[in-house]
Short mmCIF file of C-alpha atoms and ligand atoms in Angstrom, two decimals:
data_model
loop_
_atom_site.label_atom_id
_atom_site.label_comp_id
_atom_site.label_asym_id
_atom_site.label_seq_id
_atom_site.Cartn_x
_atom_site.Cartn_y
_atom_site.Cartn_z
CA MET A 24 -50.92 38.77 -28.22
CA THR A 25 -48.53 39.08 -31.22
CA LEU A 26 -44.78 38.42 -31.14
CA SER A 27 -44.91 41.41 -33.49
CA THR A 28 -46.20 44.26 -31.23
CA LEU A 29 -44.21 42.90 -28.23
CA ARG A 30 -40.87 43.09 -30.41
CA GLN A 31 -41.95 46.63 -31.95
CA THR A 32 -43.06 48.11 -28.30
CA ALA A 33 -39.36 46.73 -26.70
CA LYS A 34 -37.84 48.28 -29.60
CA ALA A 35 -39.21 51.68 -29.30
CA MET A 36 -38.91 51.30 -25.59
CA VAL A 37 -34.82 51.42 -26.19
CA GLU A 38 -34.79 53.63 -29.22
CA PRO A 39 -31.36 55.25 -29.99
CA GLY A 40 -31.02 58.45 -28.31
CA GLN A 41 -34.07 57.46 -25.74
CA GLY A 42 -34.48 55.81 -22.39
CA ILE A 43 -36.86 55.17 -19.88
CA LEU A 44 -37.95 57.32 -16.48
CA ALA A 45 -38.52 55.43 -13.45
CA MET A 46 -40.94 56.77 -11.52
CA ASP A 47 -43.06 53.90 -10.06
CA GLU A 48 -41.74 54.37 -5.97
CA SER A 49 -44.26 52.63 -3.97
CA THR A 50 -46.44 55.24 -1.71
CA PRO A 51 -43.88 54.52 1.54
CA THR A 52 -40.90 55.01 -0.66
CA VAL A 53 -41.95 58.31 -2.32
CA GLY A 54 -42.65 59.24 0.96
CA LYS A 55 -39.22 59.27 1.77
CA ARG A 56 -37.73 61.39 -1.39
CA LEU A 57 -40.28 63.90 -0.54
CA LYS A 58 -39.39 63.83 3.65
CA ALA A 59 -35.98 64.40 2.69
CA VAL A 60 -36.45 67.43 0.96
CA GLY A 61 -39.04 68.78 3.55
CA VAL A 62 -42.26 67.60 1.88
CA ASP A 63 -45.51 65.63 3.32
CA ASN A 64 -46.22 62.72 1.45
CA SER A 65 -49.79 63.57 0.79
CA GLU A 66 -51.56 62.50 -2.36
CA ASP A 67 -51.84 65.86 -3.31
CA ASN A 68 -48.05 66.48 -2.86
CA ARG A 69 -47.39 63.19 -4.67
CA VAL A 70 -50.09 64.06 -7.74
CA ALA A 71 -48.35 67.49 -7.76
CA TYR A 72 -44.52 65.88 -7.97
CA ARG A 73 -45.64 63.59 -10.77
CA THR A 74 -47.33 66.17 -12.61
CA ILE A 75 -44.07 68.09 -12.52
CA LEU A 76 -42.33 65.06 -13.94
CA LEU A 77 -44.83 63.83 -16.85
CA GLY A 78 -45.75 67.07 -17.68
CA THR A 79 -42.37 68.22 -18.43
CA PRO A 80 -42.46 70.16 -21.77
CA GLY A 81 -40.18 68.21 -24.24
CA LEU A 82 -39.68 64.98 -22.19
CA GLY A 83 -40.76 62.98 -25.03
CA ASP A 84 -37.75 63.87 -26.97
CA TYR A 85 -35.86 61.87 -24.94
CA ILE A 86 -37.83 59.78 -22.85
CA SER A 87 -39.82 56.97 -24.22
CA GLY A 88 -41.73 55.13 -21.53
CA ALA A 89 -42.40 56.12 -17.56
CA ILE A 90 -42.92 53.38 -15.59
CA LEU A 91 -46.06 54.60 -13.04
CA TYR A 92 -46.89 52.92 -9.65
CA ASP A 93 -50.34 51.61 -9.30
CA GLU A 94 -52.01 54.51 -8.07
CA THR A 95 -50.38 57.18 -10.57
CA ILE A 96 -51.77 55.12 -13.22
CA ARG A 97 -55.30 55.78 -12.12
CA GLN A 98 -54.87 59.58 -11.15
CA SER A 99 -55.05 62.72 -12.69
CA THR A 100 -52.89 65.65 -13.09
CA THR A 101 -53.29 68.92 -11.05
CA ASP A 102 -55.07 70.04 -14.48
CA GLY A 103 -57.53 67.20 -14.03
CA GLU A 104 -56.12 65.10 -17.07
CA PRO A 105 -55.62 61.43 -16.67
CA PHE A 106 -51.92 60.72 -16.42
CA PRO A 107 -51.95 58.23 -19.31
CA ALA A 108 -53.73 60.82 -21.56
CA LEU A 109 -50.80 63.09 -20.48
CA MET A 110 -48.45 60.54 -21.45
CA GLN A 111 -50.13 59.79 -24.60
CA ARG A 112 -49.88 63.75 -25.82
CA GLN A 113 -46.11 63.77 -24.46
CA GLY A 114 -45.27 60.53 -26.78
CA ILE A 115 -44.27 58.79 -23.65
CA MET A 116 -45.67 55.09 -23.52
CA PRO A 117 -47.17 54.41 -19.86
CA GLY A 118 -45.26 51.46 -18.01
CA ILE A 119 -46.46 50.21 -14.70
CA LYS A 120 -44.71 48.20 -11.59
CA VAL A 121 -46.53 44.95 -11.18
CA ASP A 122 -44.73 43.52 -7.97
CA THR A 123 -45.65 43.73 -4.58
CA GLY A 124 -42.27 44.37 -3.21
CA ALA A 125 -39.52 42.37 -1.84
CA LYS A 126 -40.09 40.44 1.47
CA ASP A 127 -37.95 38.21 3.61
CA LEU A 128 -37.29 34.93 2.22
CA ALA A 129 -37.71 32.26 4.93
CA LEU A 130 -35.30 30.23 6.54
CA SER A 131 -33.04 32.47 4.46
CA GLY A 132 -31.20 34.87 7.30
CA GLY A 133 -32.35 38.37 5.93
CA GLU A 134 -32.60 37.79 1.93
CA LYS A 135 -35.35 39.11 0.15
CA VAL A 136 -37.73 37.48 -2.42
CA THR A 137 -39.95 39.81 -4.72
CA GLU A 138 -43.78 38.76 -4.66
CA GLY A 139 -46.76 39.66 -6.78
CA LEU A 140 -47.81 36.58 -8.96
CA ASP A 141 -50.81 35.86 -6.96
CA GLY A 142 -53.87 37.17 -9.10
CA LEU A 143 -51.08 39.09 -11.56
CA ARG A 144 -53.21 37.98 -14.71
CA ASP A 145 -56.25 39.89 -13.55
CA ARG A 146 -54.28 43.01 -12.79
CA LEU A 147 -52.43 43.10 -16.31
CA ALA A 148 -55.64 43.13 -17.96
CA GLU A 149 -56.62 45.79 -15.69
CA TYR A 150 -53.77 47.99 -16.79
CA VAL A 151 -54.21 46.91 -20.35
CA GLY A 152 -57.46 48.71 -20.07
CA PHE A 153 -55.34 51.90 -18.57
CA GLY A 154 -53.11 51.91 -21.40
CA ALA A 155 -49.96 50.11 -20.07
CA LYS A 156 -47.80 48.95 -22.88
CA PHE A 157 -44.53 47.25 -20.61
CA CYS A 158 -44.40 46.42 -16.80
CA LYS A 159 -41.64 46.08 -14.40
CA TRP A 160 -40.80 43.83 -11.62
CA ARG A 161 -37.54 44.03 -9.48
CA ALA A 162 -35.63 41.66 -7.61
CA VAL A 163 -32.62 42.14 -5.03
CA ILE A 164 -30.03 40.40 -4.61
CA ALA A 165 -27.55 41.69 -1.43
CA ILE A 166 -24.03 40.35 -1.23
CA ASP A 167 -21.98 39.95 1.52
CA GLU A 168 -19.80 37.31 2.97
CA GLU A 169 -22.61 34.77 3.09
CA LYS A 170 -24.84 35.99 0.19
CA PRO A 171 -26.41 35.40 -2.14
CA SER A 172 -27.72 32.00 -1.48
CA ARG A 173 -28.64 29.81 -4.34
CA ALA A 174 -32.09 29.37 -2.78
CA CYS A 175 -32.55 33.13 -3.06
CA LEU A 176 -31.18 33.53 -6.75
CA GLU A 177 -33.39 30.58 -7.84
CA ALA A 178 -37.04 32.04 -6.39
CA ASN A 179 -35.96 35.44 -7.56
CA ALA A 180 -35.55 34.11 -11.07
CA HIS A 181 -38.31 32.13 -11.06
CA ALA A 182 -40.78 34.89 -9.96
CA LEU A 183 -39.25 37.06 -12.72
CA ALA A 184 -39.63 34.52 -15.14
CA ARG A 185 -43.16 33.73 -14.21
CA TYR A 186 -44.24 37.55 -14.47
CA ALA A 187 -42.08 38.05 -17.77
CA ALA A 188 -44.45 35.15 -19.40
CA LEU A 189 -47.62 36.33 -18.05
CA CYS A 190 -46.89 40.07 -19.32
CA GLN A 191 -45.90 38.75 -22.81
CA GLU A 192 -49.29 36.66 -22.48
CA ALA A 193 -51.19 40.14 -21.90
CA GLY A 194 -49.61 41.56 -24.76
CA LEU A 195 -47.10 43.86 -22.19
CA VAL A 196 -43.41 44.01 -22.55
CA PRO A 197 -41.73 42.76 -19.36
CA ILE A 198 -38.88 45.00 -17.89
CA VAL A 199 -37.05 42.15 -16.35
CA GLU A 200 -35.02 43.65 -13.21
CA PRO A 201 -32.30 41.67 -10.95
CA GLU A 202 -30.85 44.42 -9.03
CA VAL A 203 -27.39 43.25 -7.56
CA LEU A 204 -27.39 45.99 -4.90
CA ILE A 205 -24.38 48.28 -4.36
CA ASN A 206 -24.58 48.37 -0.21
CA GLY A 207 -21.45 46.59 0.92
CA ALA A 208 -17.93 46.53 1.07
CA HIS A 209 -17.32 43.94 -1.92
CA THR A 210 -15.04 44.51 -5.22
CA ILE A 211 -16.15 44.86 -8.43
CA GLU A 212 -14.55 41.58 -9.04
CA THR A 213 -17.15 40.05 -6.42
CA SER A 214 -20.00 41.90 -8.11
CA TYR A 215 -19.09 40.72 -11.22
CA ASP A 216 -19.51 36.99 -10.30
CA VAL A 217 -22.34 37.65 -8.41
CA THR A 218 -24.30 39.79 -11.43
CA VAL A 219 -22.94 36.96 -14.03
CA GLU A 220 -24.24 34.31 -11.65
CA THR A 221 -27.79 36.00 -11.15
CA GLN A 222 -27.97 36.73 -14.94
CA ARG A 223 -27.29 32.99 -15.64
CA GLN A 224 -30.41 31.95 -13.45
CA VAL A 225 -32.63 34.83 -14.73
CA PHE A 226 -32.31 33.46 -18.61
CA GLU A 227 -32.28 29.90 -17.84
CA GLN A 228 -35.69 30.51 -16.02
CA LEU A 229 -37.09 32.77 -18.81
CA TYR A 230 -35.84 30.33 -21.22
CA ARG A 231 -37.71 27.72 -19.14
CA GLN A 232 -40.97 29.54 -19.04
CA GLY A 233 -40.98 30.32 -22.65
CA VAL A 234 -40.25 34.13 -22.75
CA HIS A 235 -39.60 35.32 -26.14
CA PHE A 236 -36.52 37.15 -25.64
CA GLU A 237 -37.34 39.62 -28.53
CA GLY A 238 -40.21 40.99 -26.14
CA MET A 239 -38.36 41.82 -23.39
CA ILE A 240 -36.10 44.28 -21.74
CA LEU A 241 -33.42 43.55 -19.41
CA LYS A 242 -32.82 45.95 -16.44
CA PRO A 243 -29.83 45.18 -14.73
CA SER A 244 -27.42 46.72 -11.92
CA MET A 245 -23.81 48.07 -13.06
CA VAL A 246 -20.90 45.79 -12.10
CA ILE A 247 -19.18 48.01 -9.60
CA SER A 248 -17.73 48.55 -6.59
CA GLY A 249 -19.77 48.10 -3.07
CA THR A 250 -20.30 51.74 -1.71
CA ASP A 251 -18.18 50.80 1.39
CA CYS A 252 -15.31 48.99 -0.91
CA PRO A 253 -11.60 50.62 0.21
CA GLN A 254 -10.68 50.75 -3.18
CA ARG A 255 -13.78 51.47 -5.98
CA ALA A 256 -13.17 50.85 -9.18
CA GLY A 257 -13.21 54.06 -11.77
CA VAL A 258 -15.22 54.46 -15.24
CA GLU A 259 -13.71 52.51 -17.30
CA GLN A 260 -13.44 49.50 -14.99
CA VAL A 261 -16.85 49.22 -14.40
CA ALA A 262 -18.15 49.84 -18.25
CA GLU A 263 -15.55 47.47 -19.29
CA GLN A 264 -16.60 44.50 -16.52
CA THR A 265 -20.41 45.43 -16.97
CA LEU A 266 -20.13 44.85 -20.80
CA ARG A 267 -18.22 41.82 -20.67
CA CYS A 268 -20.82 40.39 -17.90
CA LEU A 269 -23.71 41.36 -20.11
CA GLN A 270 -21.60 39.20 -22.98
CA GLN A 271 -21.58 36.17 -21.14
CA THR A 272 -24.91 36.07 -19.96
CA VAL A 273 -27.63 37.72 -22.08
CA PRO A 274 -29.10 36.46 -25.67
CA SER A 275 -28.53 38.54 -28.52
CA ALA A 276 -32.26 38.35 -29.59
CA VAL A 277 -32.93 40.86 -26.31
CA PRO A 278 -33.47 44.04 -27.85
CA GLY A 279 -32.48 46.46 -25.16
CA ILE A 280 -30.60 46.96 -21.68
CA ALA A 281 -31.85 49.67 -19.63
CA PHE A 282 -29.68 49.89 -16.47
CA LEU A 283 -30.65 51.54 -13.06
CA SER A 284 -29.10 53.94 -11.11
CA GLY A 285 -28.64 51.88 -7.93
CA GLY A 286 -27.83 54.51 -5.90
CA GLN A 287 -24.73 55.83 -8.27
CA SER A 288 -24.36 59.80 -8.38
CA ASP A 289 -26.23 61.21 -11.17
CA GLU A 290 -22.99 62.23 -12.89
CA GLU A 291 -21.79 58.67 -12.18
CA ALA A 292 -24.62 56.80 -13.80
CA THR A 293 -24.52 59.20 -16.76
CA GLN A 294 -21.19 58.66 -17.05
CA HIS A 295 -20.85 54.81 -16.81
CA LEU A 296 -23.82 54.71 -19.48
CA SER A 297 -21.77 56.91 -22.03
CA THR A 298 -18.75 54.89 -21.31
CA MET A 299 -20.24 51.59 -21.99
CA ASN A 300 -22.08 52.81 -25.44
CA GLN A 301 -18.44 54.18 -26.29
CA MET A 302 -16.91 50.75 -25.79
CA ALA A 303 -20.02 49.26 -27.99
CA ARG A 304 -18.90 50.76 -30.88
CA GLU A 305 -15.72 48.34 -30.93
CA LEU A 306 -17.33 45.62 -30.07
CA SER A 307 -20.85 45.68 -32.22
CA LEU A 308 -23.09 44.74 -29.53
CA PRO A 309 -26.68 43.15 -30.32
CA TRP A 310 -28.36 45.09 -27.94
CA GLN A 311 -29.33 48.95 -27.35
CA LEU A 312 -27.78 50.03 -24.32
CA THR A 313 -29.58 52.90 -22.30
CA PHE A 314 -30.79 53.77 -18.84
CA SER A 315 -34.37 53.44 -16.69
CA TYR A 316 -33.14 55.46 -13.84
CA ALA A 317 -35.03 56.91 -10.78
CA ARG A 318 -32.89 58.58 -8.08
CA ALA A 319 -30.62 59.36 -11.15
CA LEU A 320 -33.05 61.20 -13.00
CA GLN A 321 -35.37 62.52 -10.19
CA ASN A 322 -32.63 63.99 -7.69
CA GLN A 323 -32.30 67.40 -8.99
CA VAL A 324 -36.18 67.94 -9.54
CA LEU A 325 -36.88 67.00 -5.64
CA GLU A 326 -34.03 69.40 -4.35
CA THR A 327 -35.19 72.16 -6.93
CA TRP A 328 -38.79 71.69 -6.21
CA ARG A 329 -38.93 71.21 -2.29
CA GLY A 330 -42.85 71.39 -2.56
CA ASP A 331 -42.90 75.18 -4.08
CA ALA A 332 -45.17 75.73 -6.59
CA ALA A 333 -43.23 78.63 -7.83
CA LYS A 334 -40.25 76.17 -8.54
CA ALA A 335 -42.12 73.89 -10.51
CA GLU A 336 -40.82 75.10 -13.86
CA GLN A 337 -37.25 75.29 -12.69
CA ALA A 338 -37.83 71.97 -11.47
CA SER A 339 -39.01 70.52 -14.89
CA GLN A 340 -36.01 72.16 -16.51
CA ALA A 341 -33.90 70.23 -14.21
CA LEU A 342 -35.34 66.85 -15.17
CA LEU A 343 -35.46 67.65 -18.69
CA HIS A 344 -31.20 68.57 -18.46
CA ARG A 345 -30.53 65.12 -16.72
CA ALA A 346 -32.77 63.25 -19.45
CA LYS A 347 -31.06 65.11 -22.23
CA LEU A 348 -27.50 64.33 -20.70
CA ASN A 349 -28.67 60.42 -20.43
CA ALA A 350 -29.91 60.40 -23.94
CA LEU A 351 -26.77 61.50 -25.21
CA ALA A 352 -24.99 58.91 -23.06
CA SER A 353 -27.07 56.33 -24.70
CA ARG A 354 -25.69 57.59 -27.76
CA GLY A 355 -22.27 57.65 -26.27
CA GLU A 356 -21.74 61.43 -26.86
CA TYR A 357 -22.11 62.57 -23.20
CA THR A 358 -19.31 64.73 -21.85
CA PRO A 359 -18.65 65.62 -18.29
CA ASP A 360 -18.31 69.31 -19.16
CA MET A 361 -21.78 69.15 -20.34
CA GLU A 362 -22.98 69.21 -16.91
CA ARG A 363 -22.25 73.06 -16.37
CA ALA A 364 -24.46 73.95 -19.45
CA ALA A 365 -27.60 75.33 -19.29
CA ALA A 366 -30.89 72.99 -19.96
P1 13P B 408 -33.04 53.70 -9.42
O1 13P B 408 -32.41 54.35 -10.70
O2 13P B 408 -33.04 54.83 -8.15
O3 13P B 408 -31.81 52.66 -8.99
O4 13P B 408 -34.03 52.93 -9.95
C1 13P B 408 -34.31 52.44 -10.48
C2 13P B 408 -35.48 51.13 -10.22
O5 13P B 408 -36.57 51.43 -11.33
C3 13P B 408 -35.46 50.63 -8.91
O6 13P B 408 -36.24 49.67 -9.26
#
């Protein structure tokens, strides 16, 4: 592993006008998404759906990399082409989710800690063999009157840092994803305080484990009001508070920040990103700000497809349109009237 390879990969992941497609849903999670549109969670259906996503003509114009789930990196498309080969043709770098999920944190009253460190070095070596260039690990932090606890923040930050160090040792860029959940009645001020504290812990642990900031990508949640908050903050406030939070916590050596959508609507997620990039021009921020959305890129694709092969092309167009709008947002060039324009 050389630092310059990590640096190059990280930079390419967040190239201006490009973002990351998260399509690393575990089998039970993709099952929930498929069920919502009346499709069975069979292997054939998962392959068909993921063939639509990655086979979308021109997707590489807006998407630098896609995060896969373990089964996908081993599978082939409906036409029998291995997914990593299709991605190479499309100019999309393969990434892989390597955590094994958020499990109950002992003695904590329902908080979660993400697992997956055991045997990770060997799994990473296998993923390198499949052509993976980067990885993802997601920690989840819930907010309520009692949460998050210091135990939860520290345990998750430590695991993220150990994961990130193992990735870099293997020549893979770690996407470090501490997600502060949107669920709850909390205000944007509480979201700000919790997100600052979460990211402080994460960068402290990354530093302690010797992780090279130049060779990683941060994937944070935005600073945003809880879904049940009676007075939800508007677009400008979300953008301002998110940038203020990042300025307090993220070292300038980190090349890029790729947000998750976290349950925001497709339009909201795009608008927030574009507004942040407009504000960033005045602030001369050191990092690229882009997207690594799952739901906010895939919602319309699933709605359009609904398991019908005759709708596959239309579903691909829906993905291309959404990816294009988010690519424009990564340059601060999105306007809501573009929603109506044809892909
Ligand atoms: P959402 O954009 O749907 O929040 O998903 C991002 C992700 O990768 C979750 O780990």
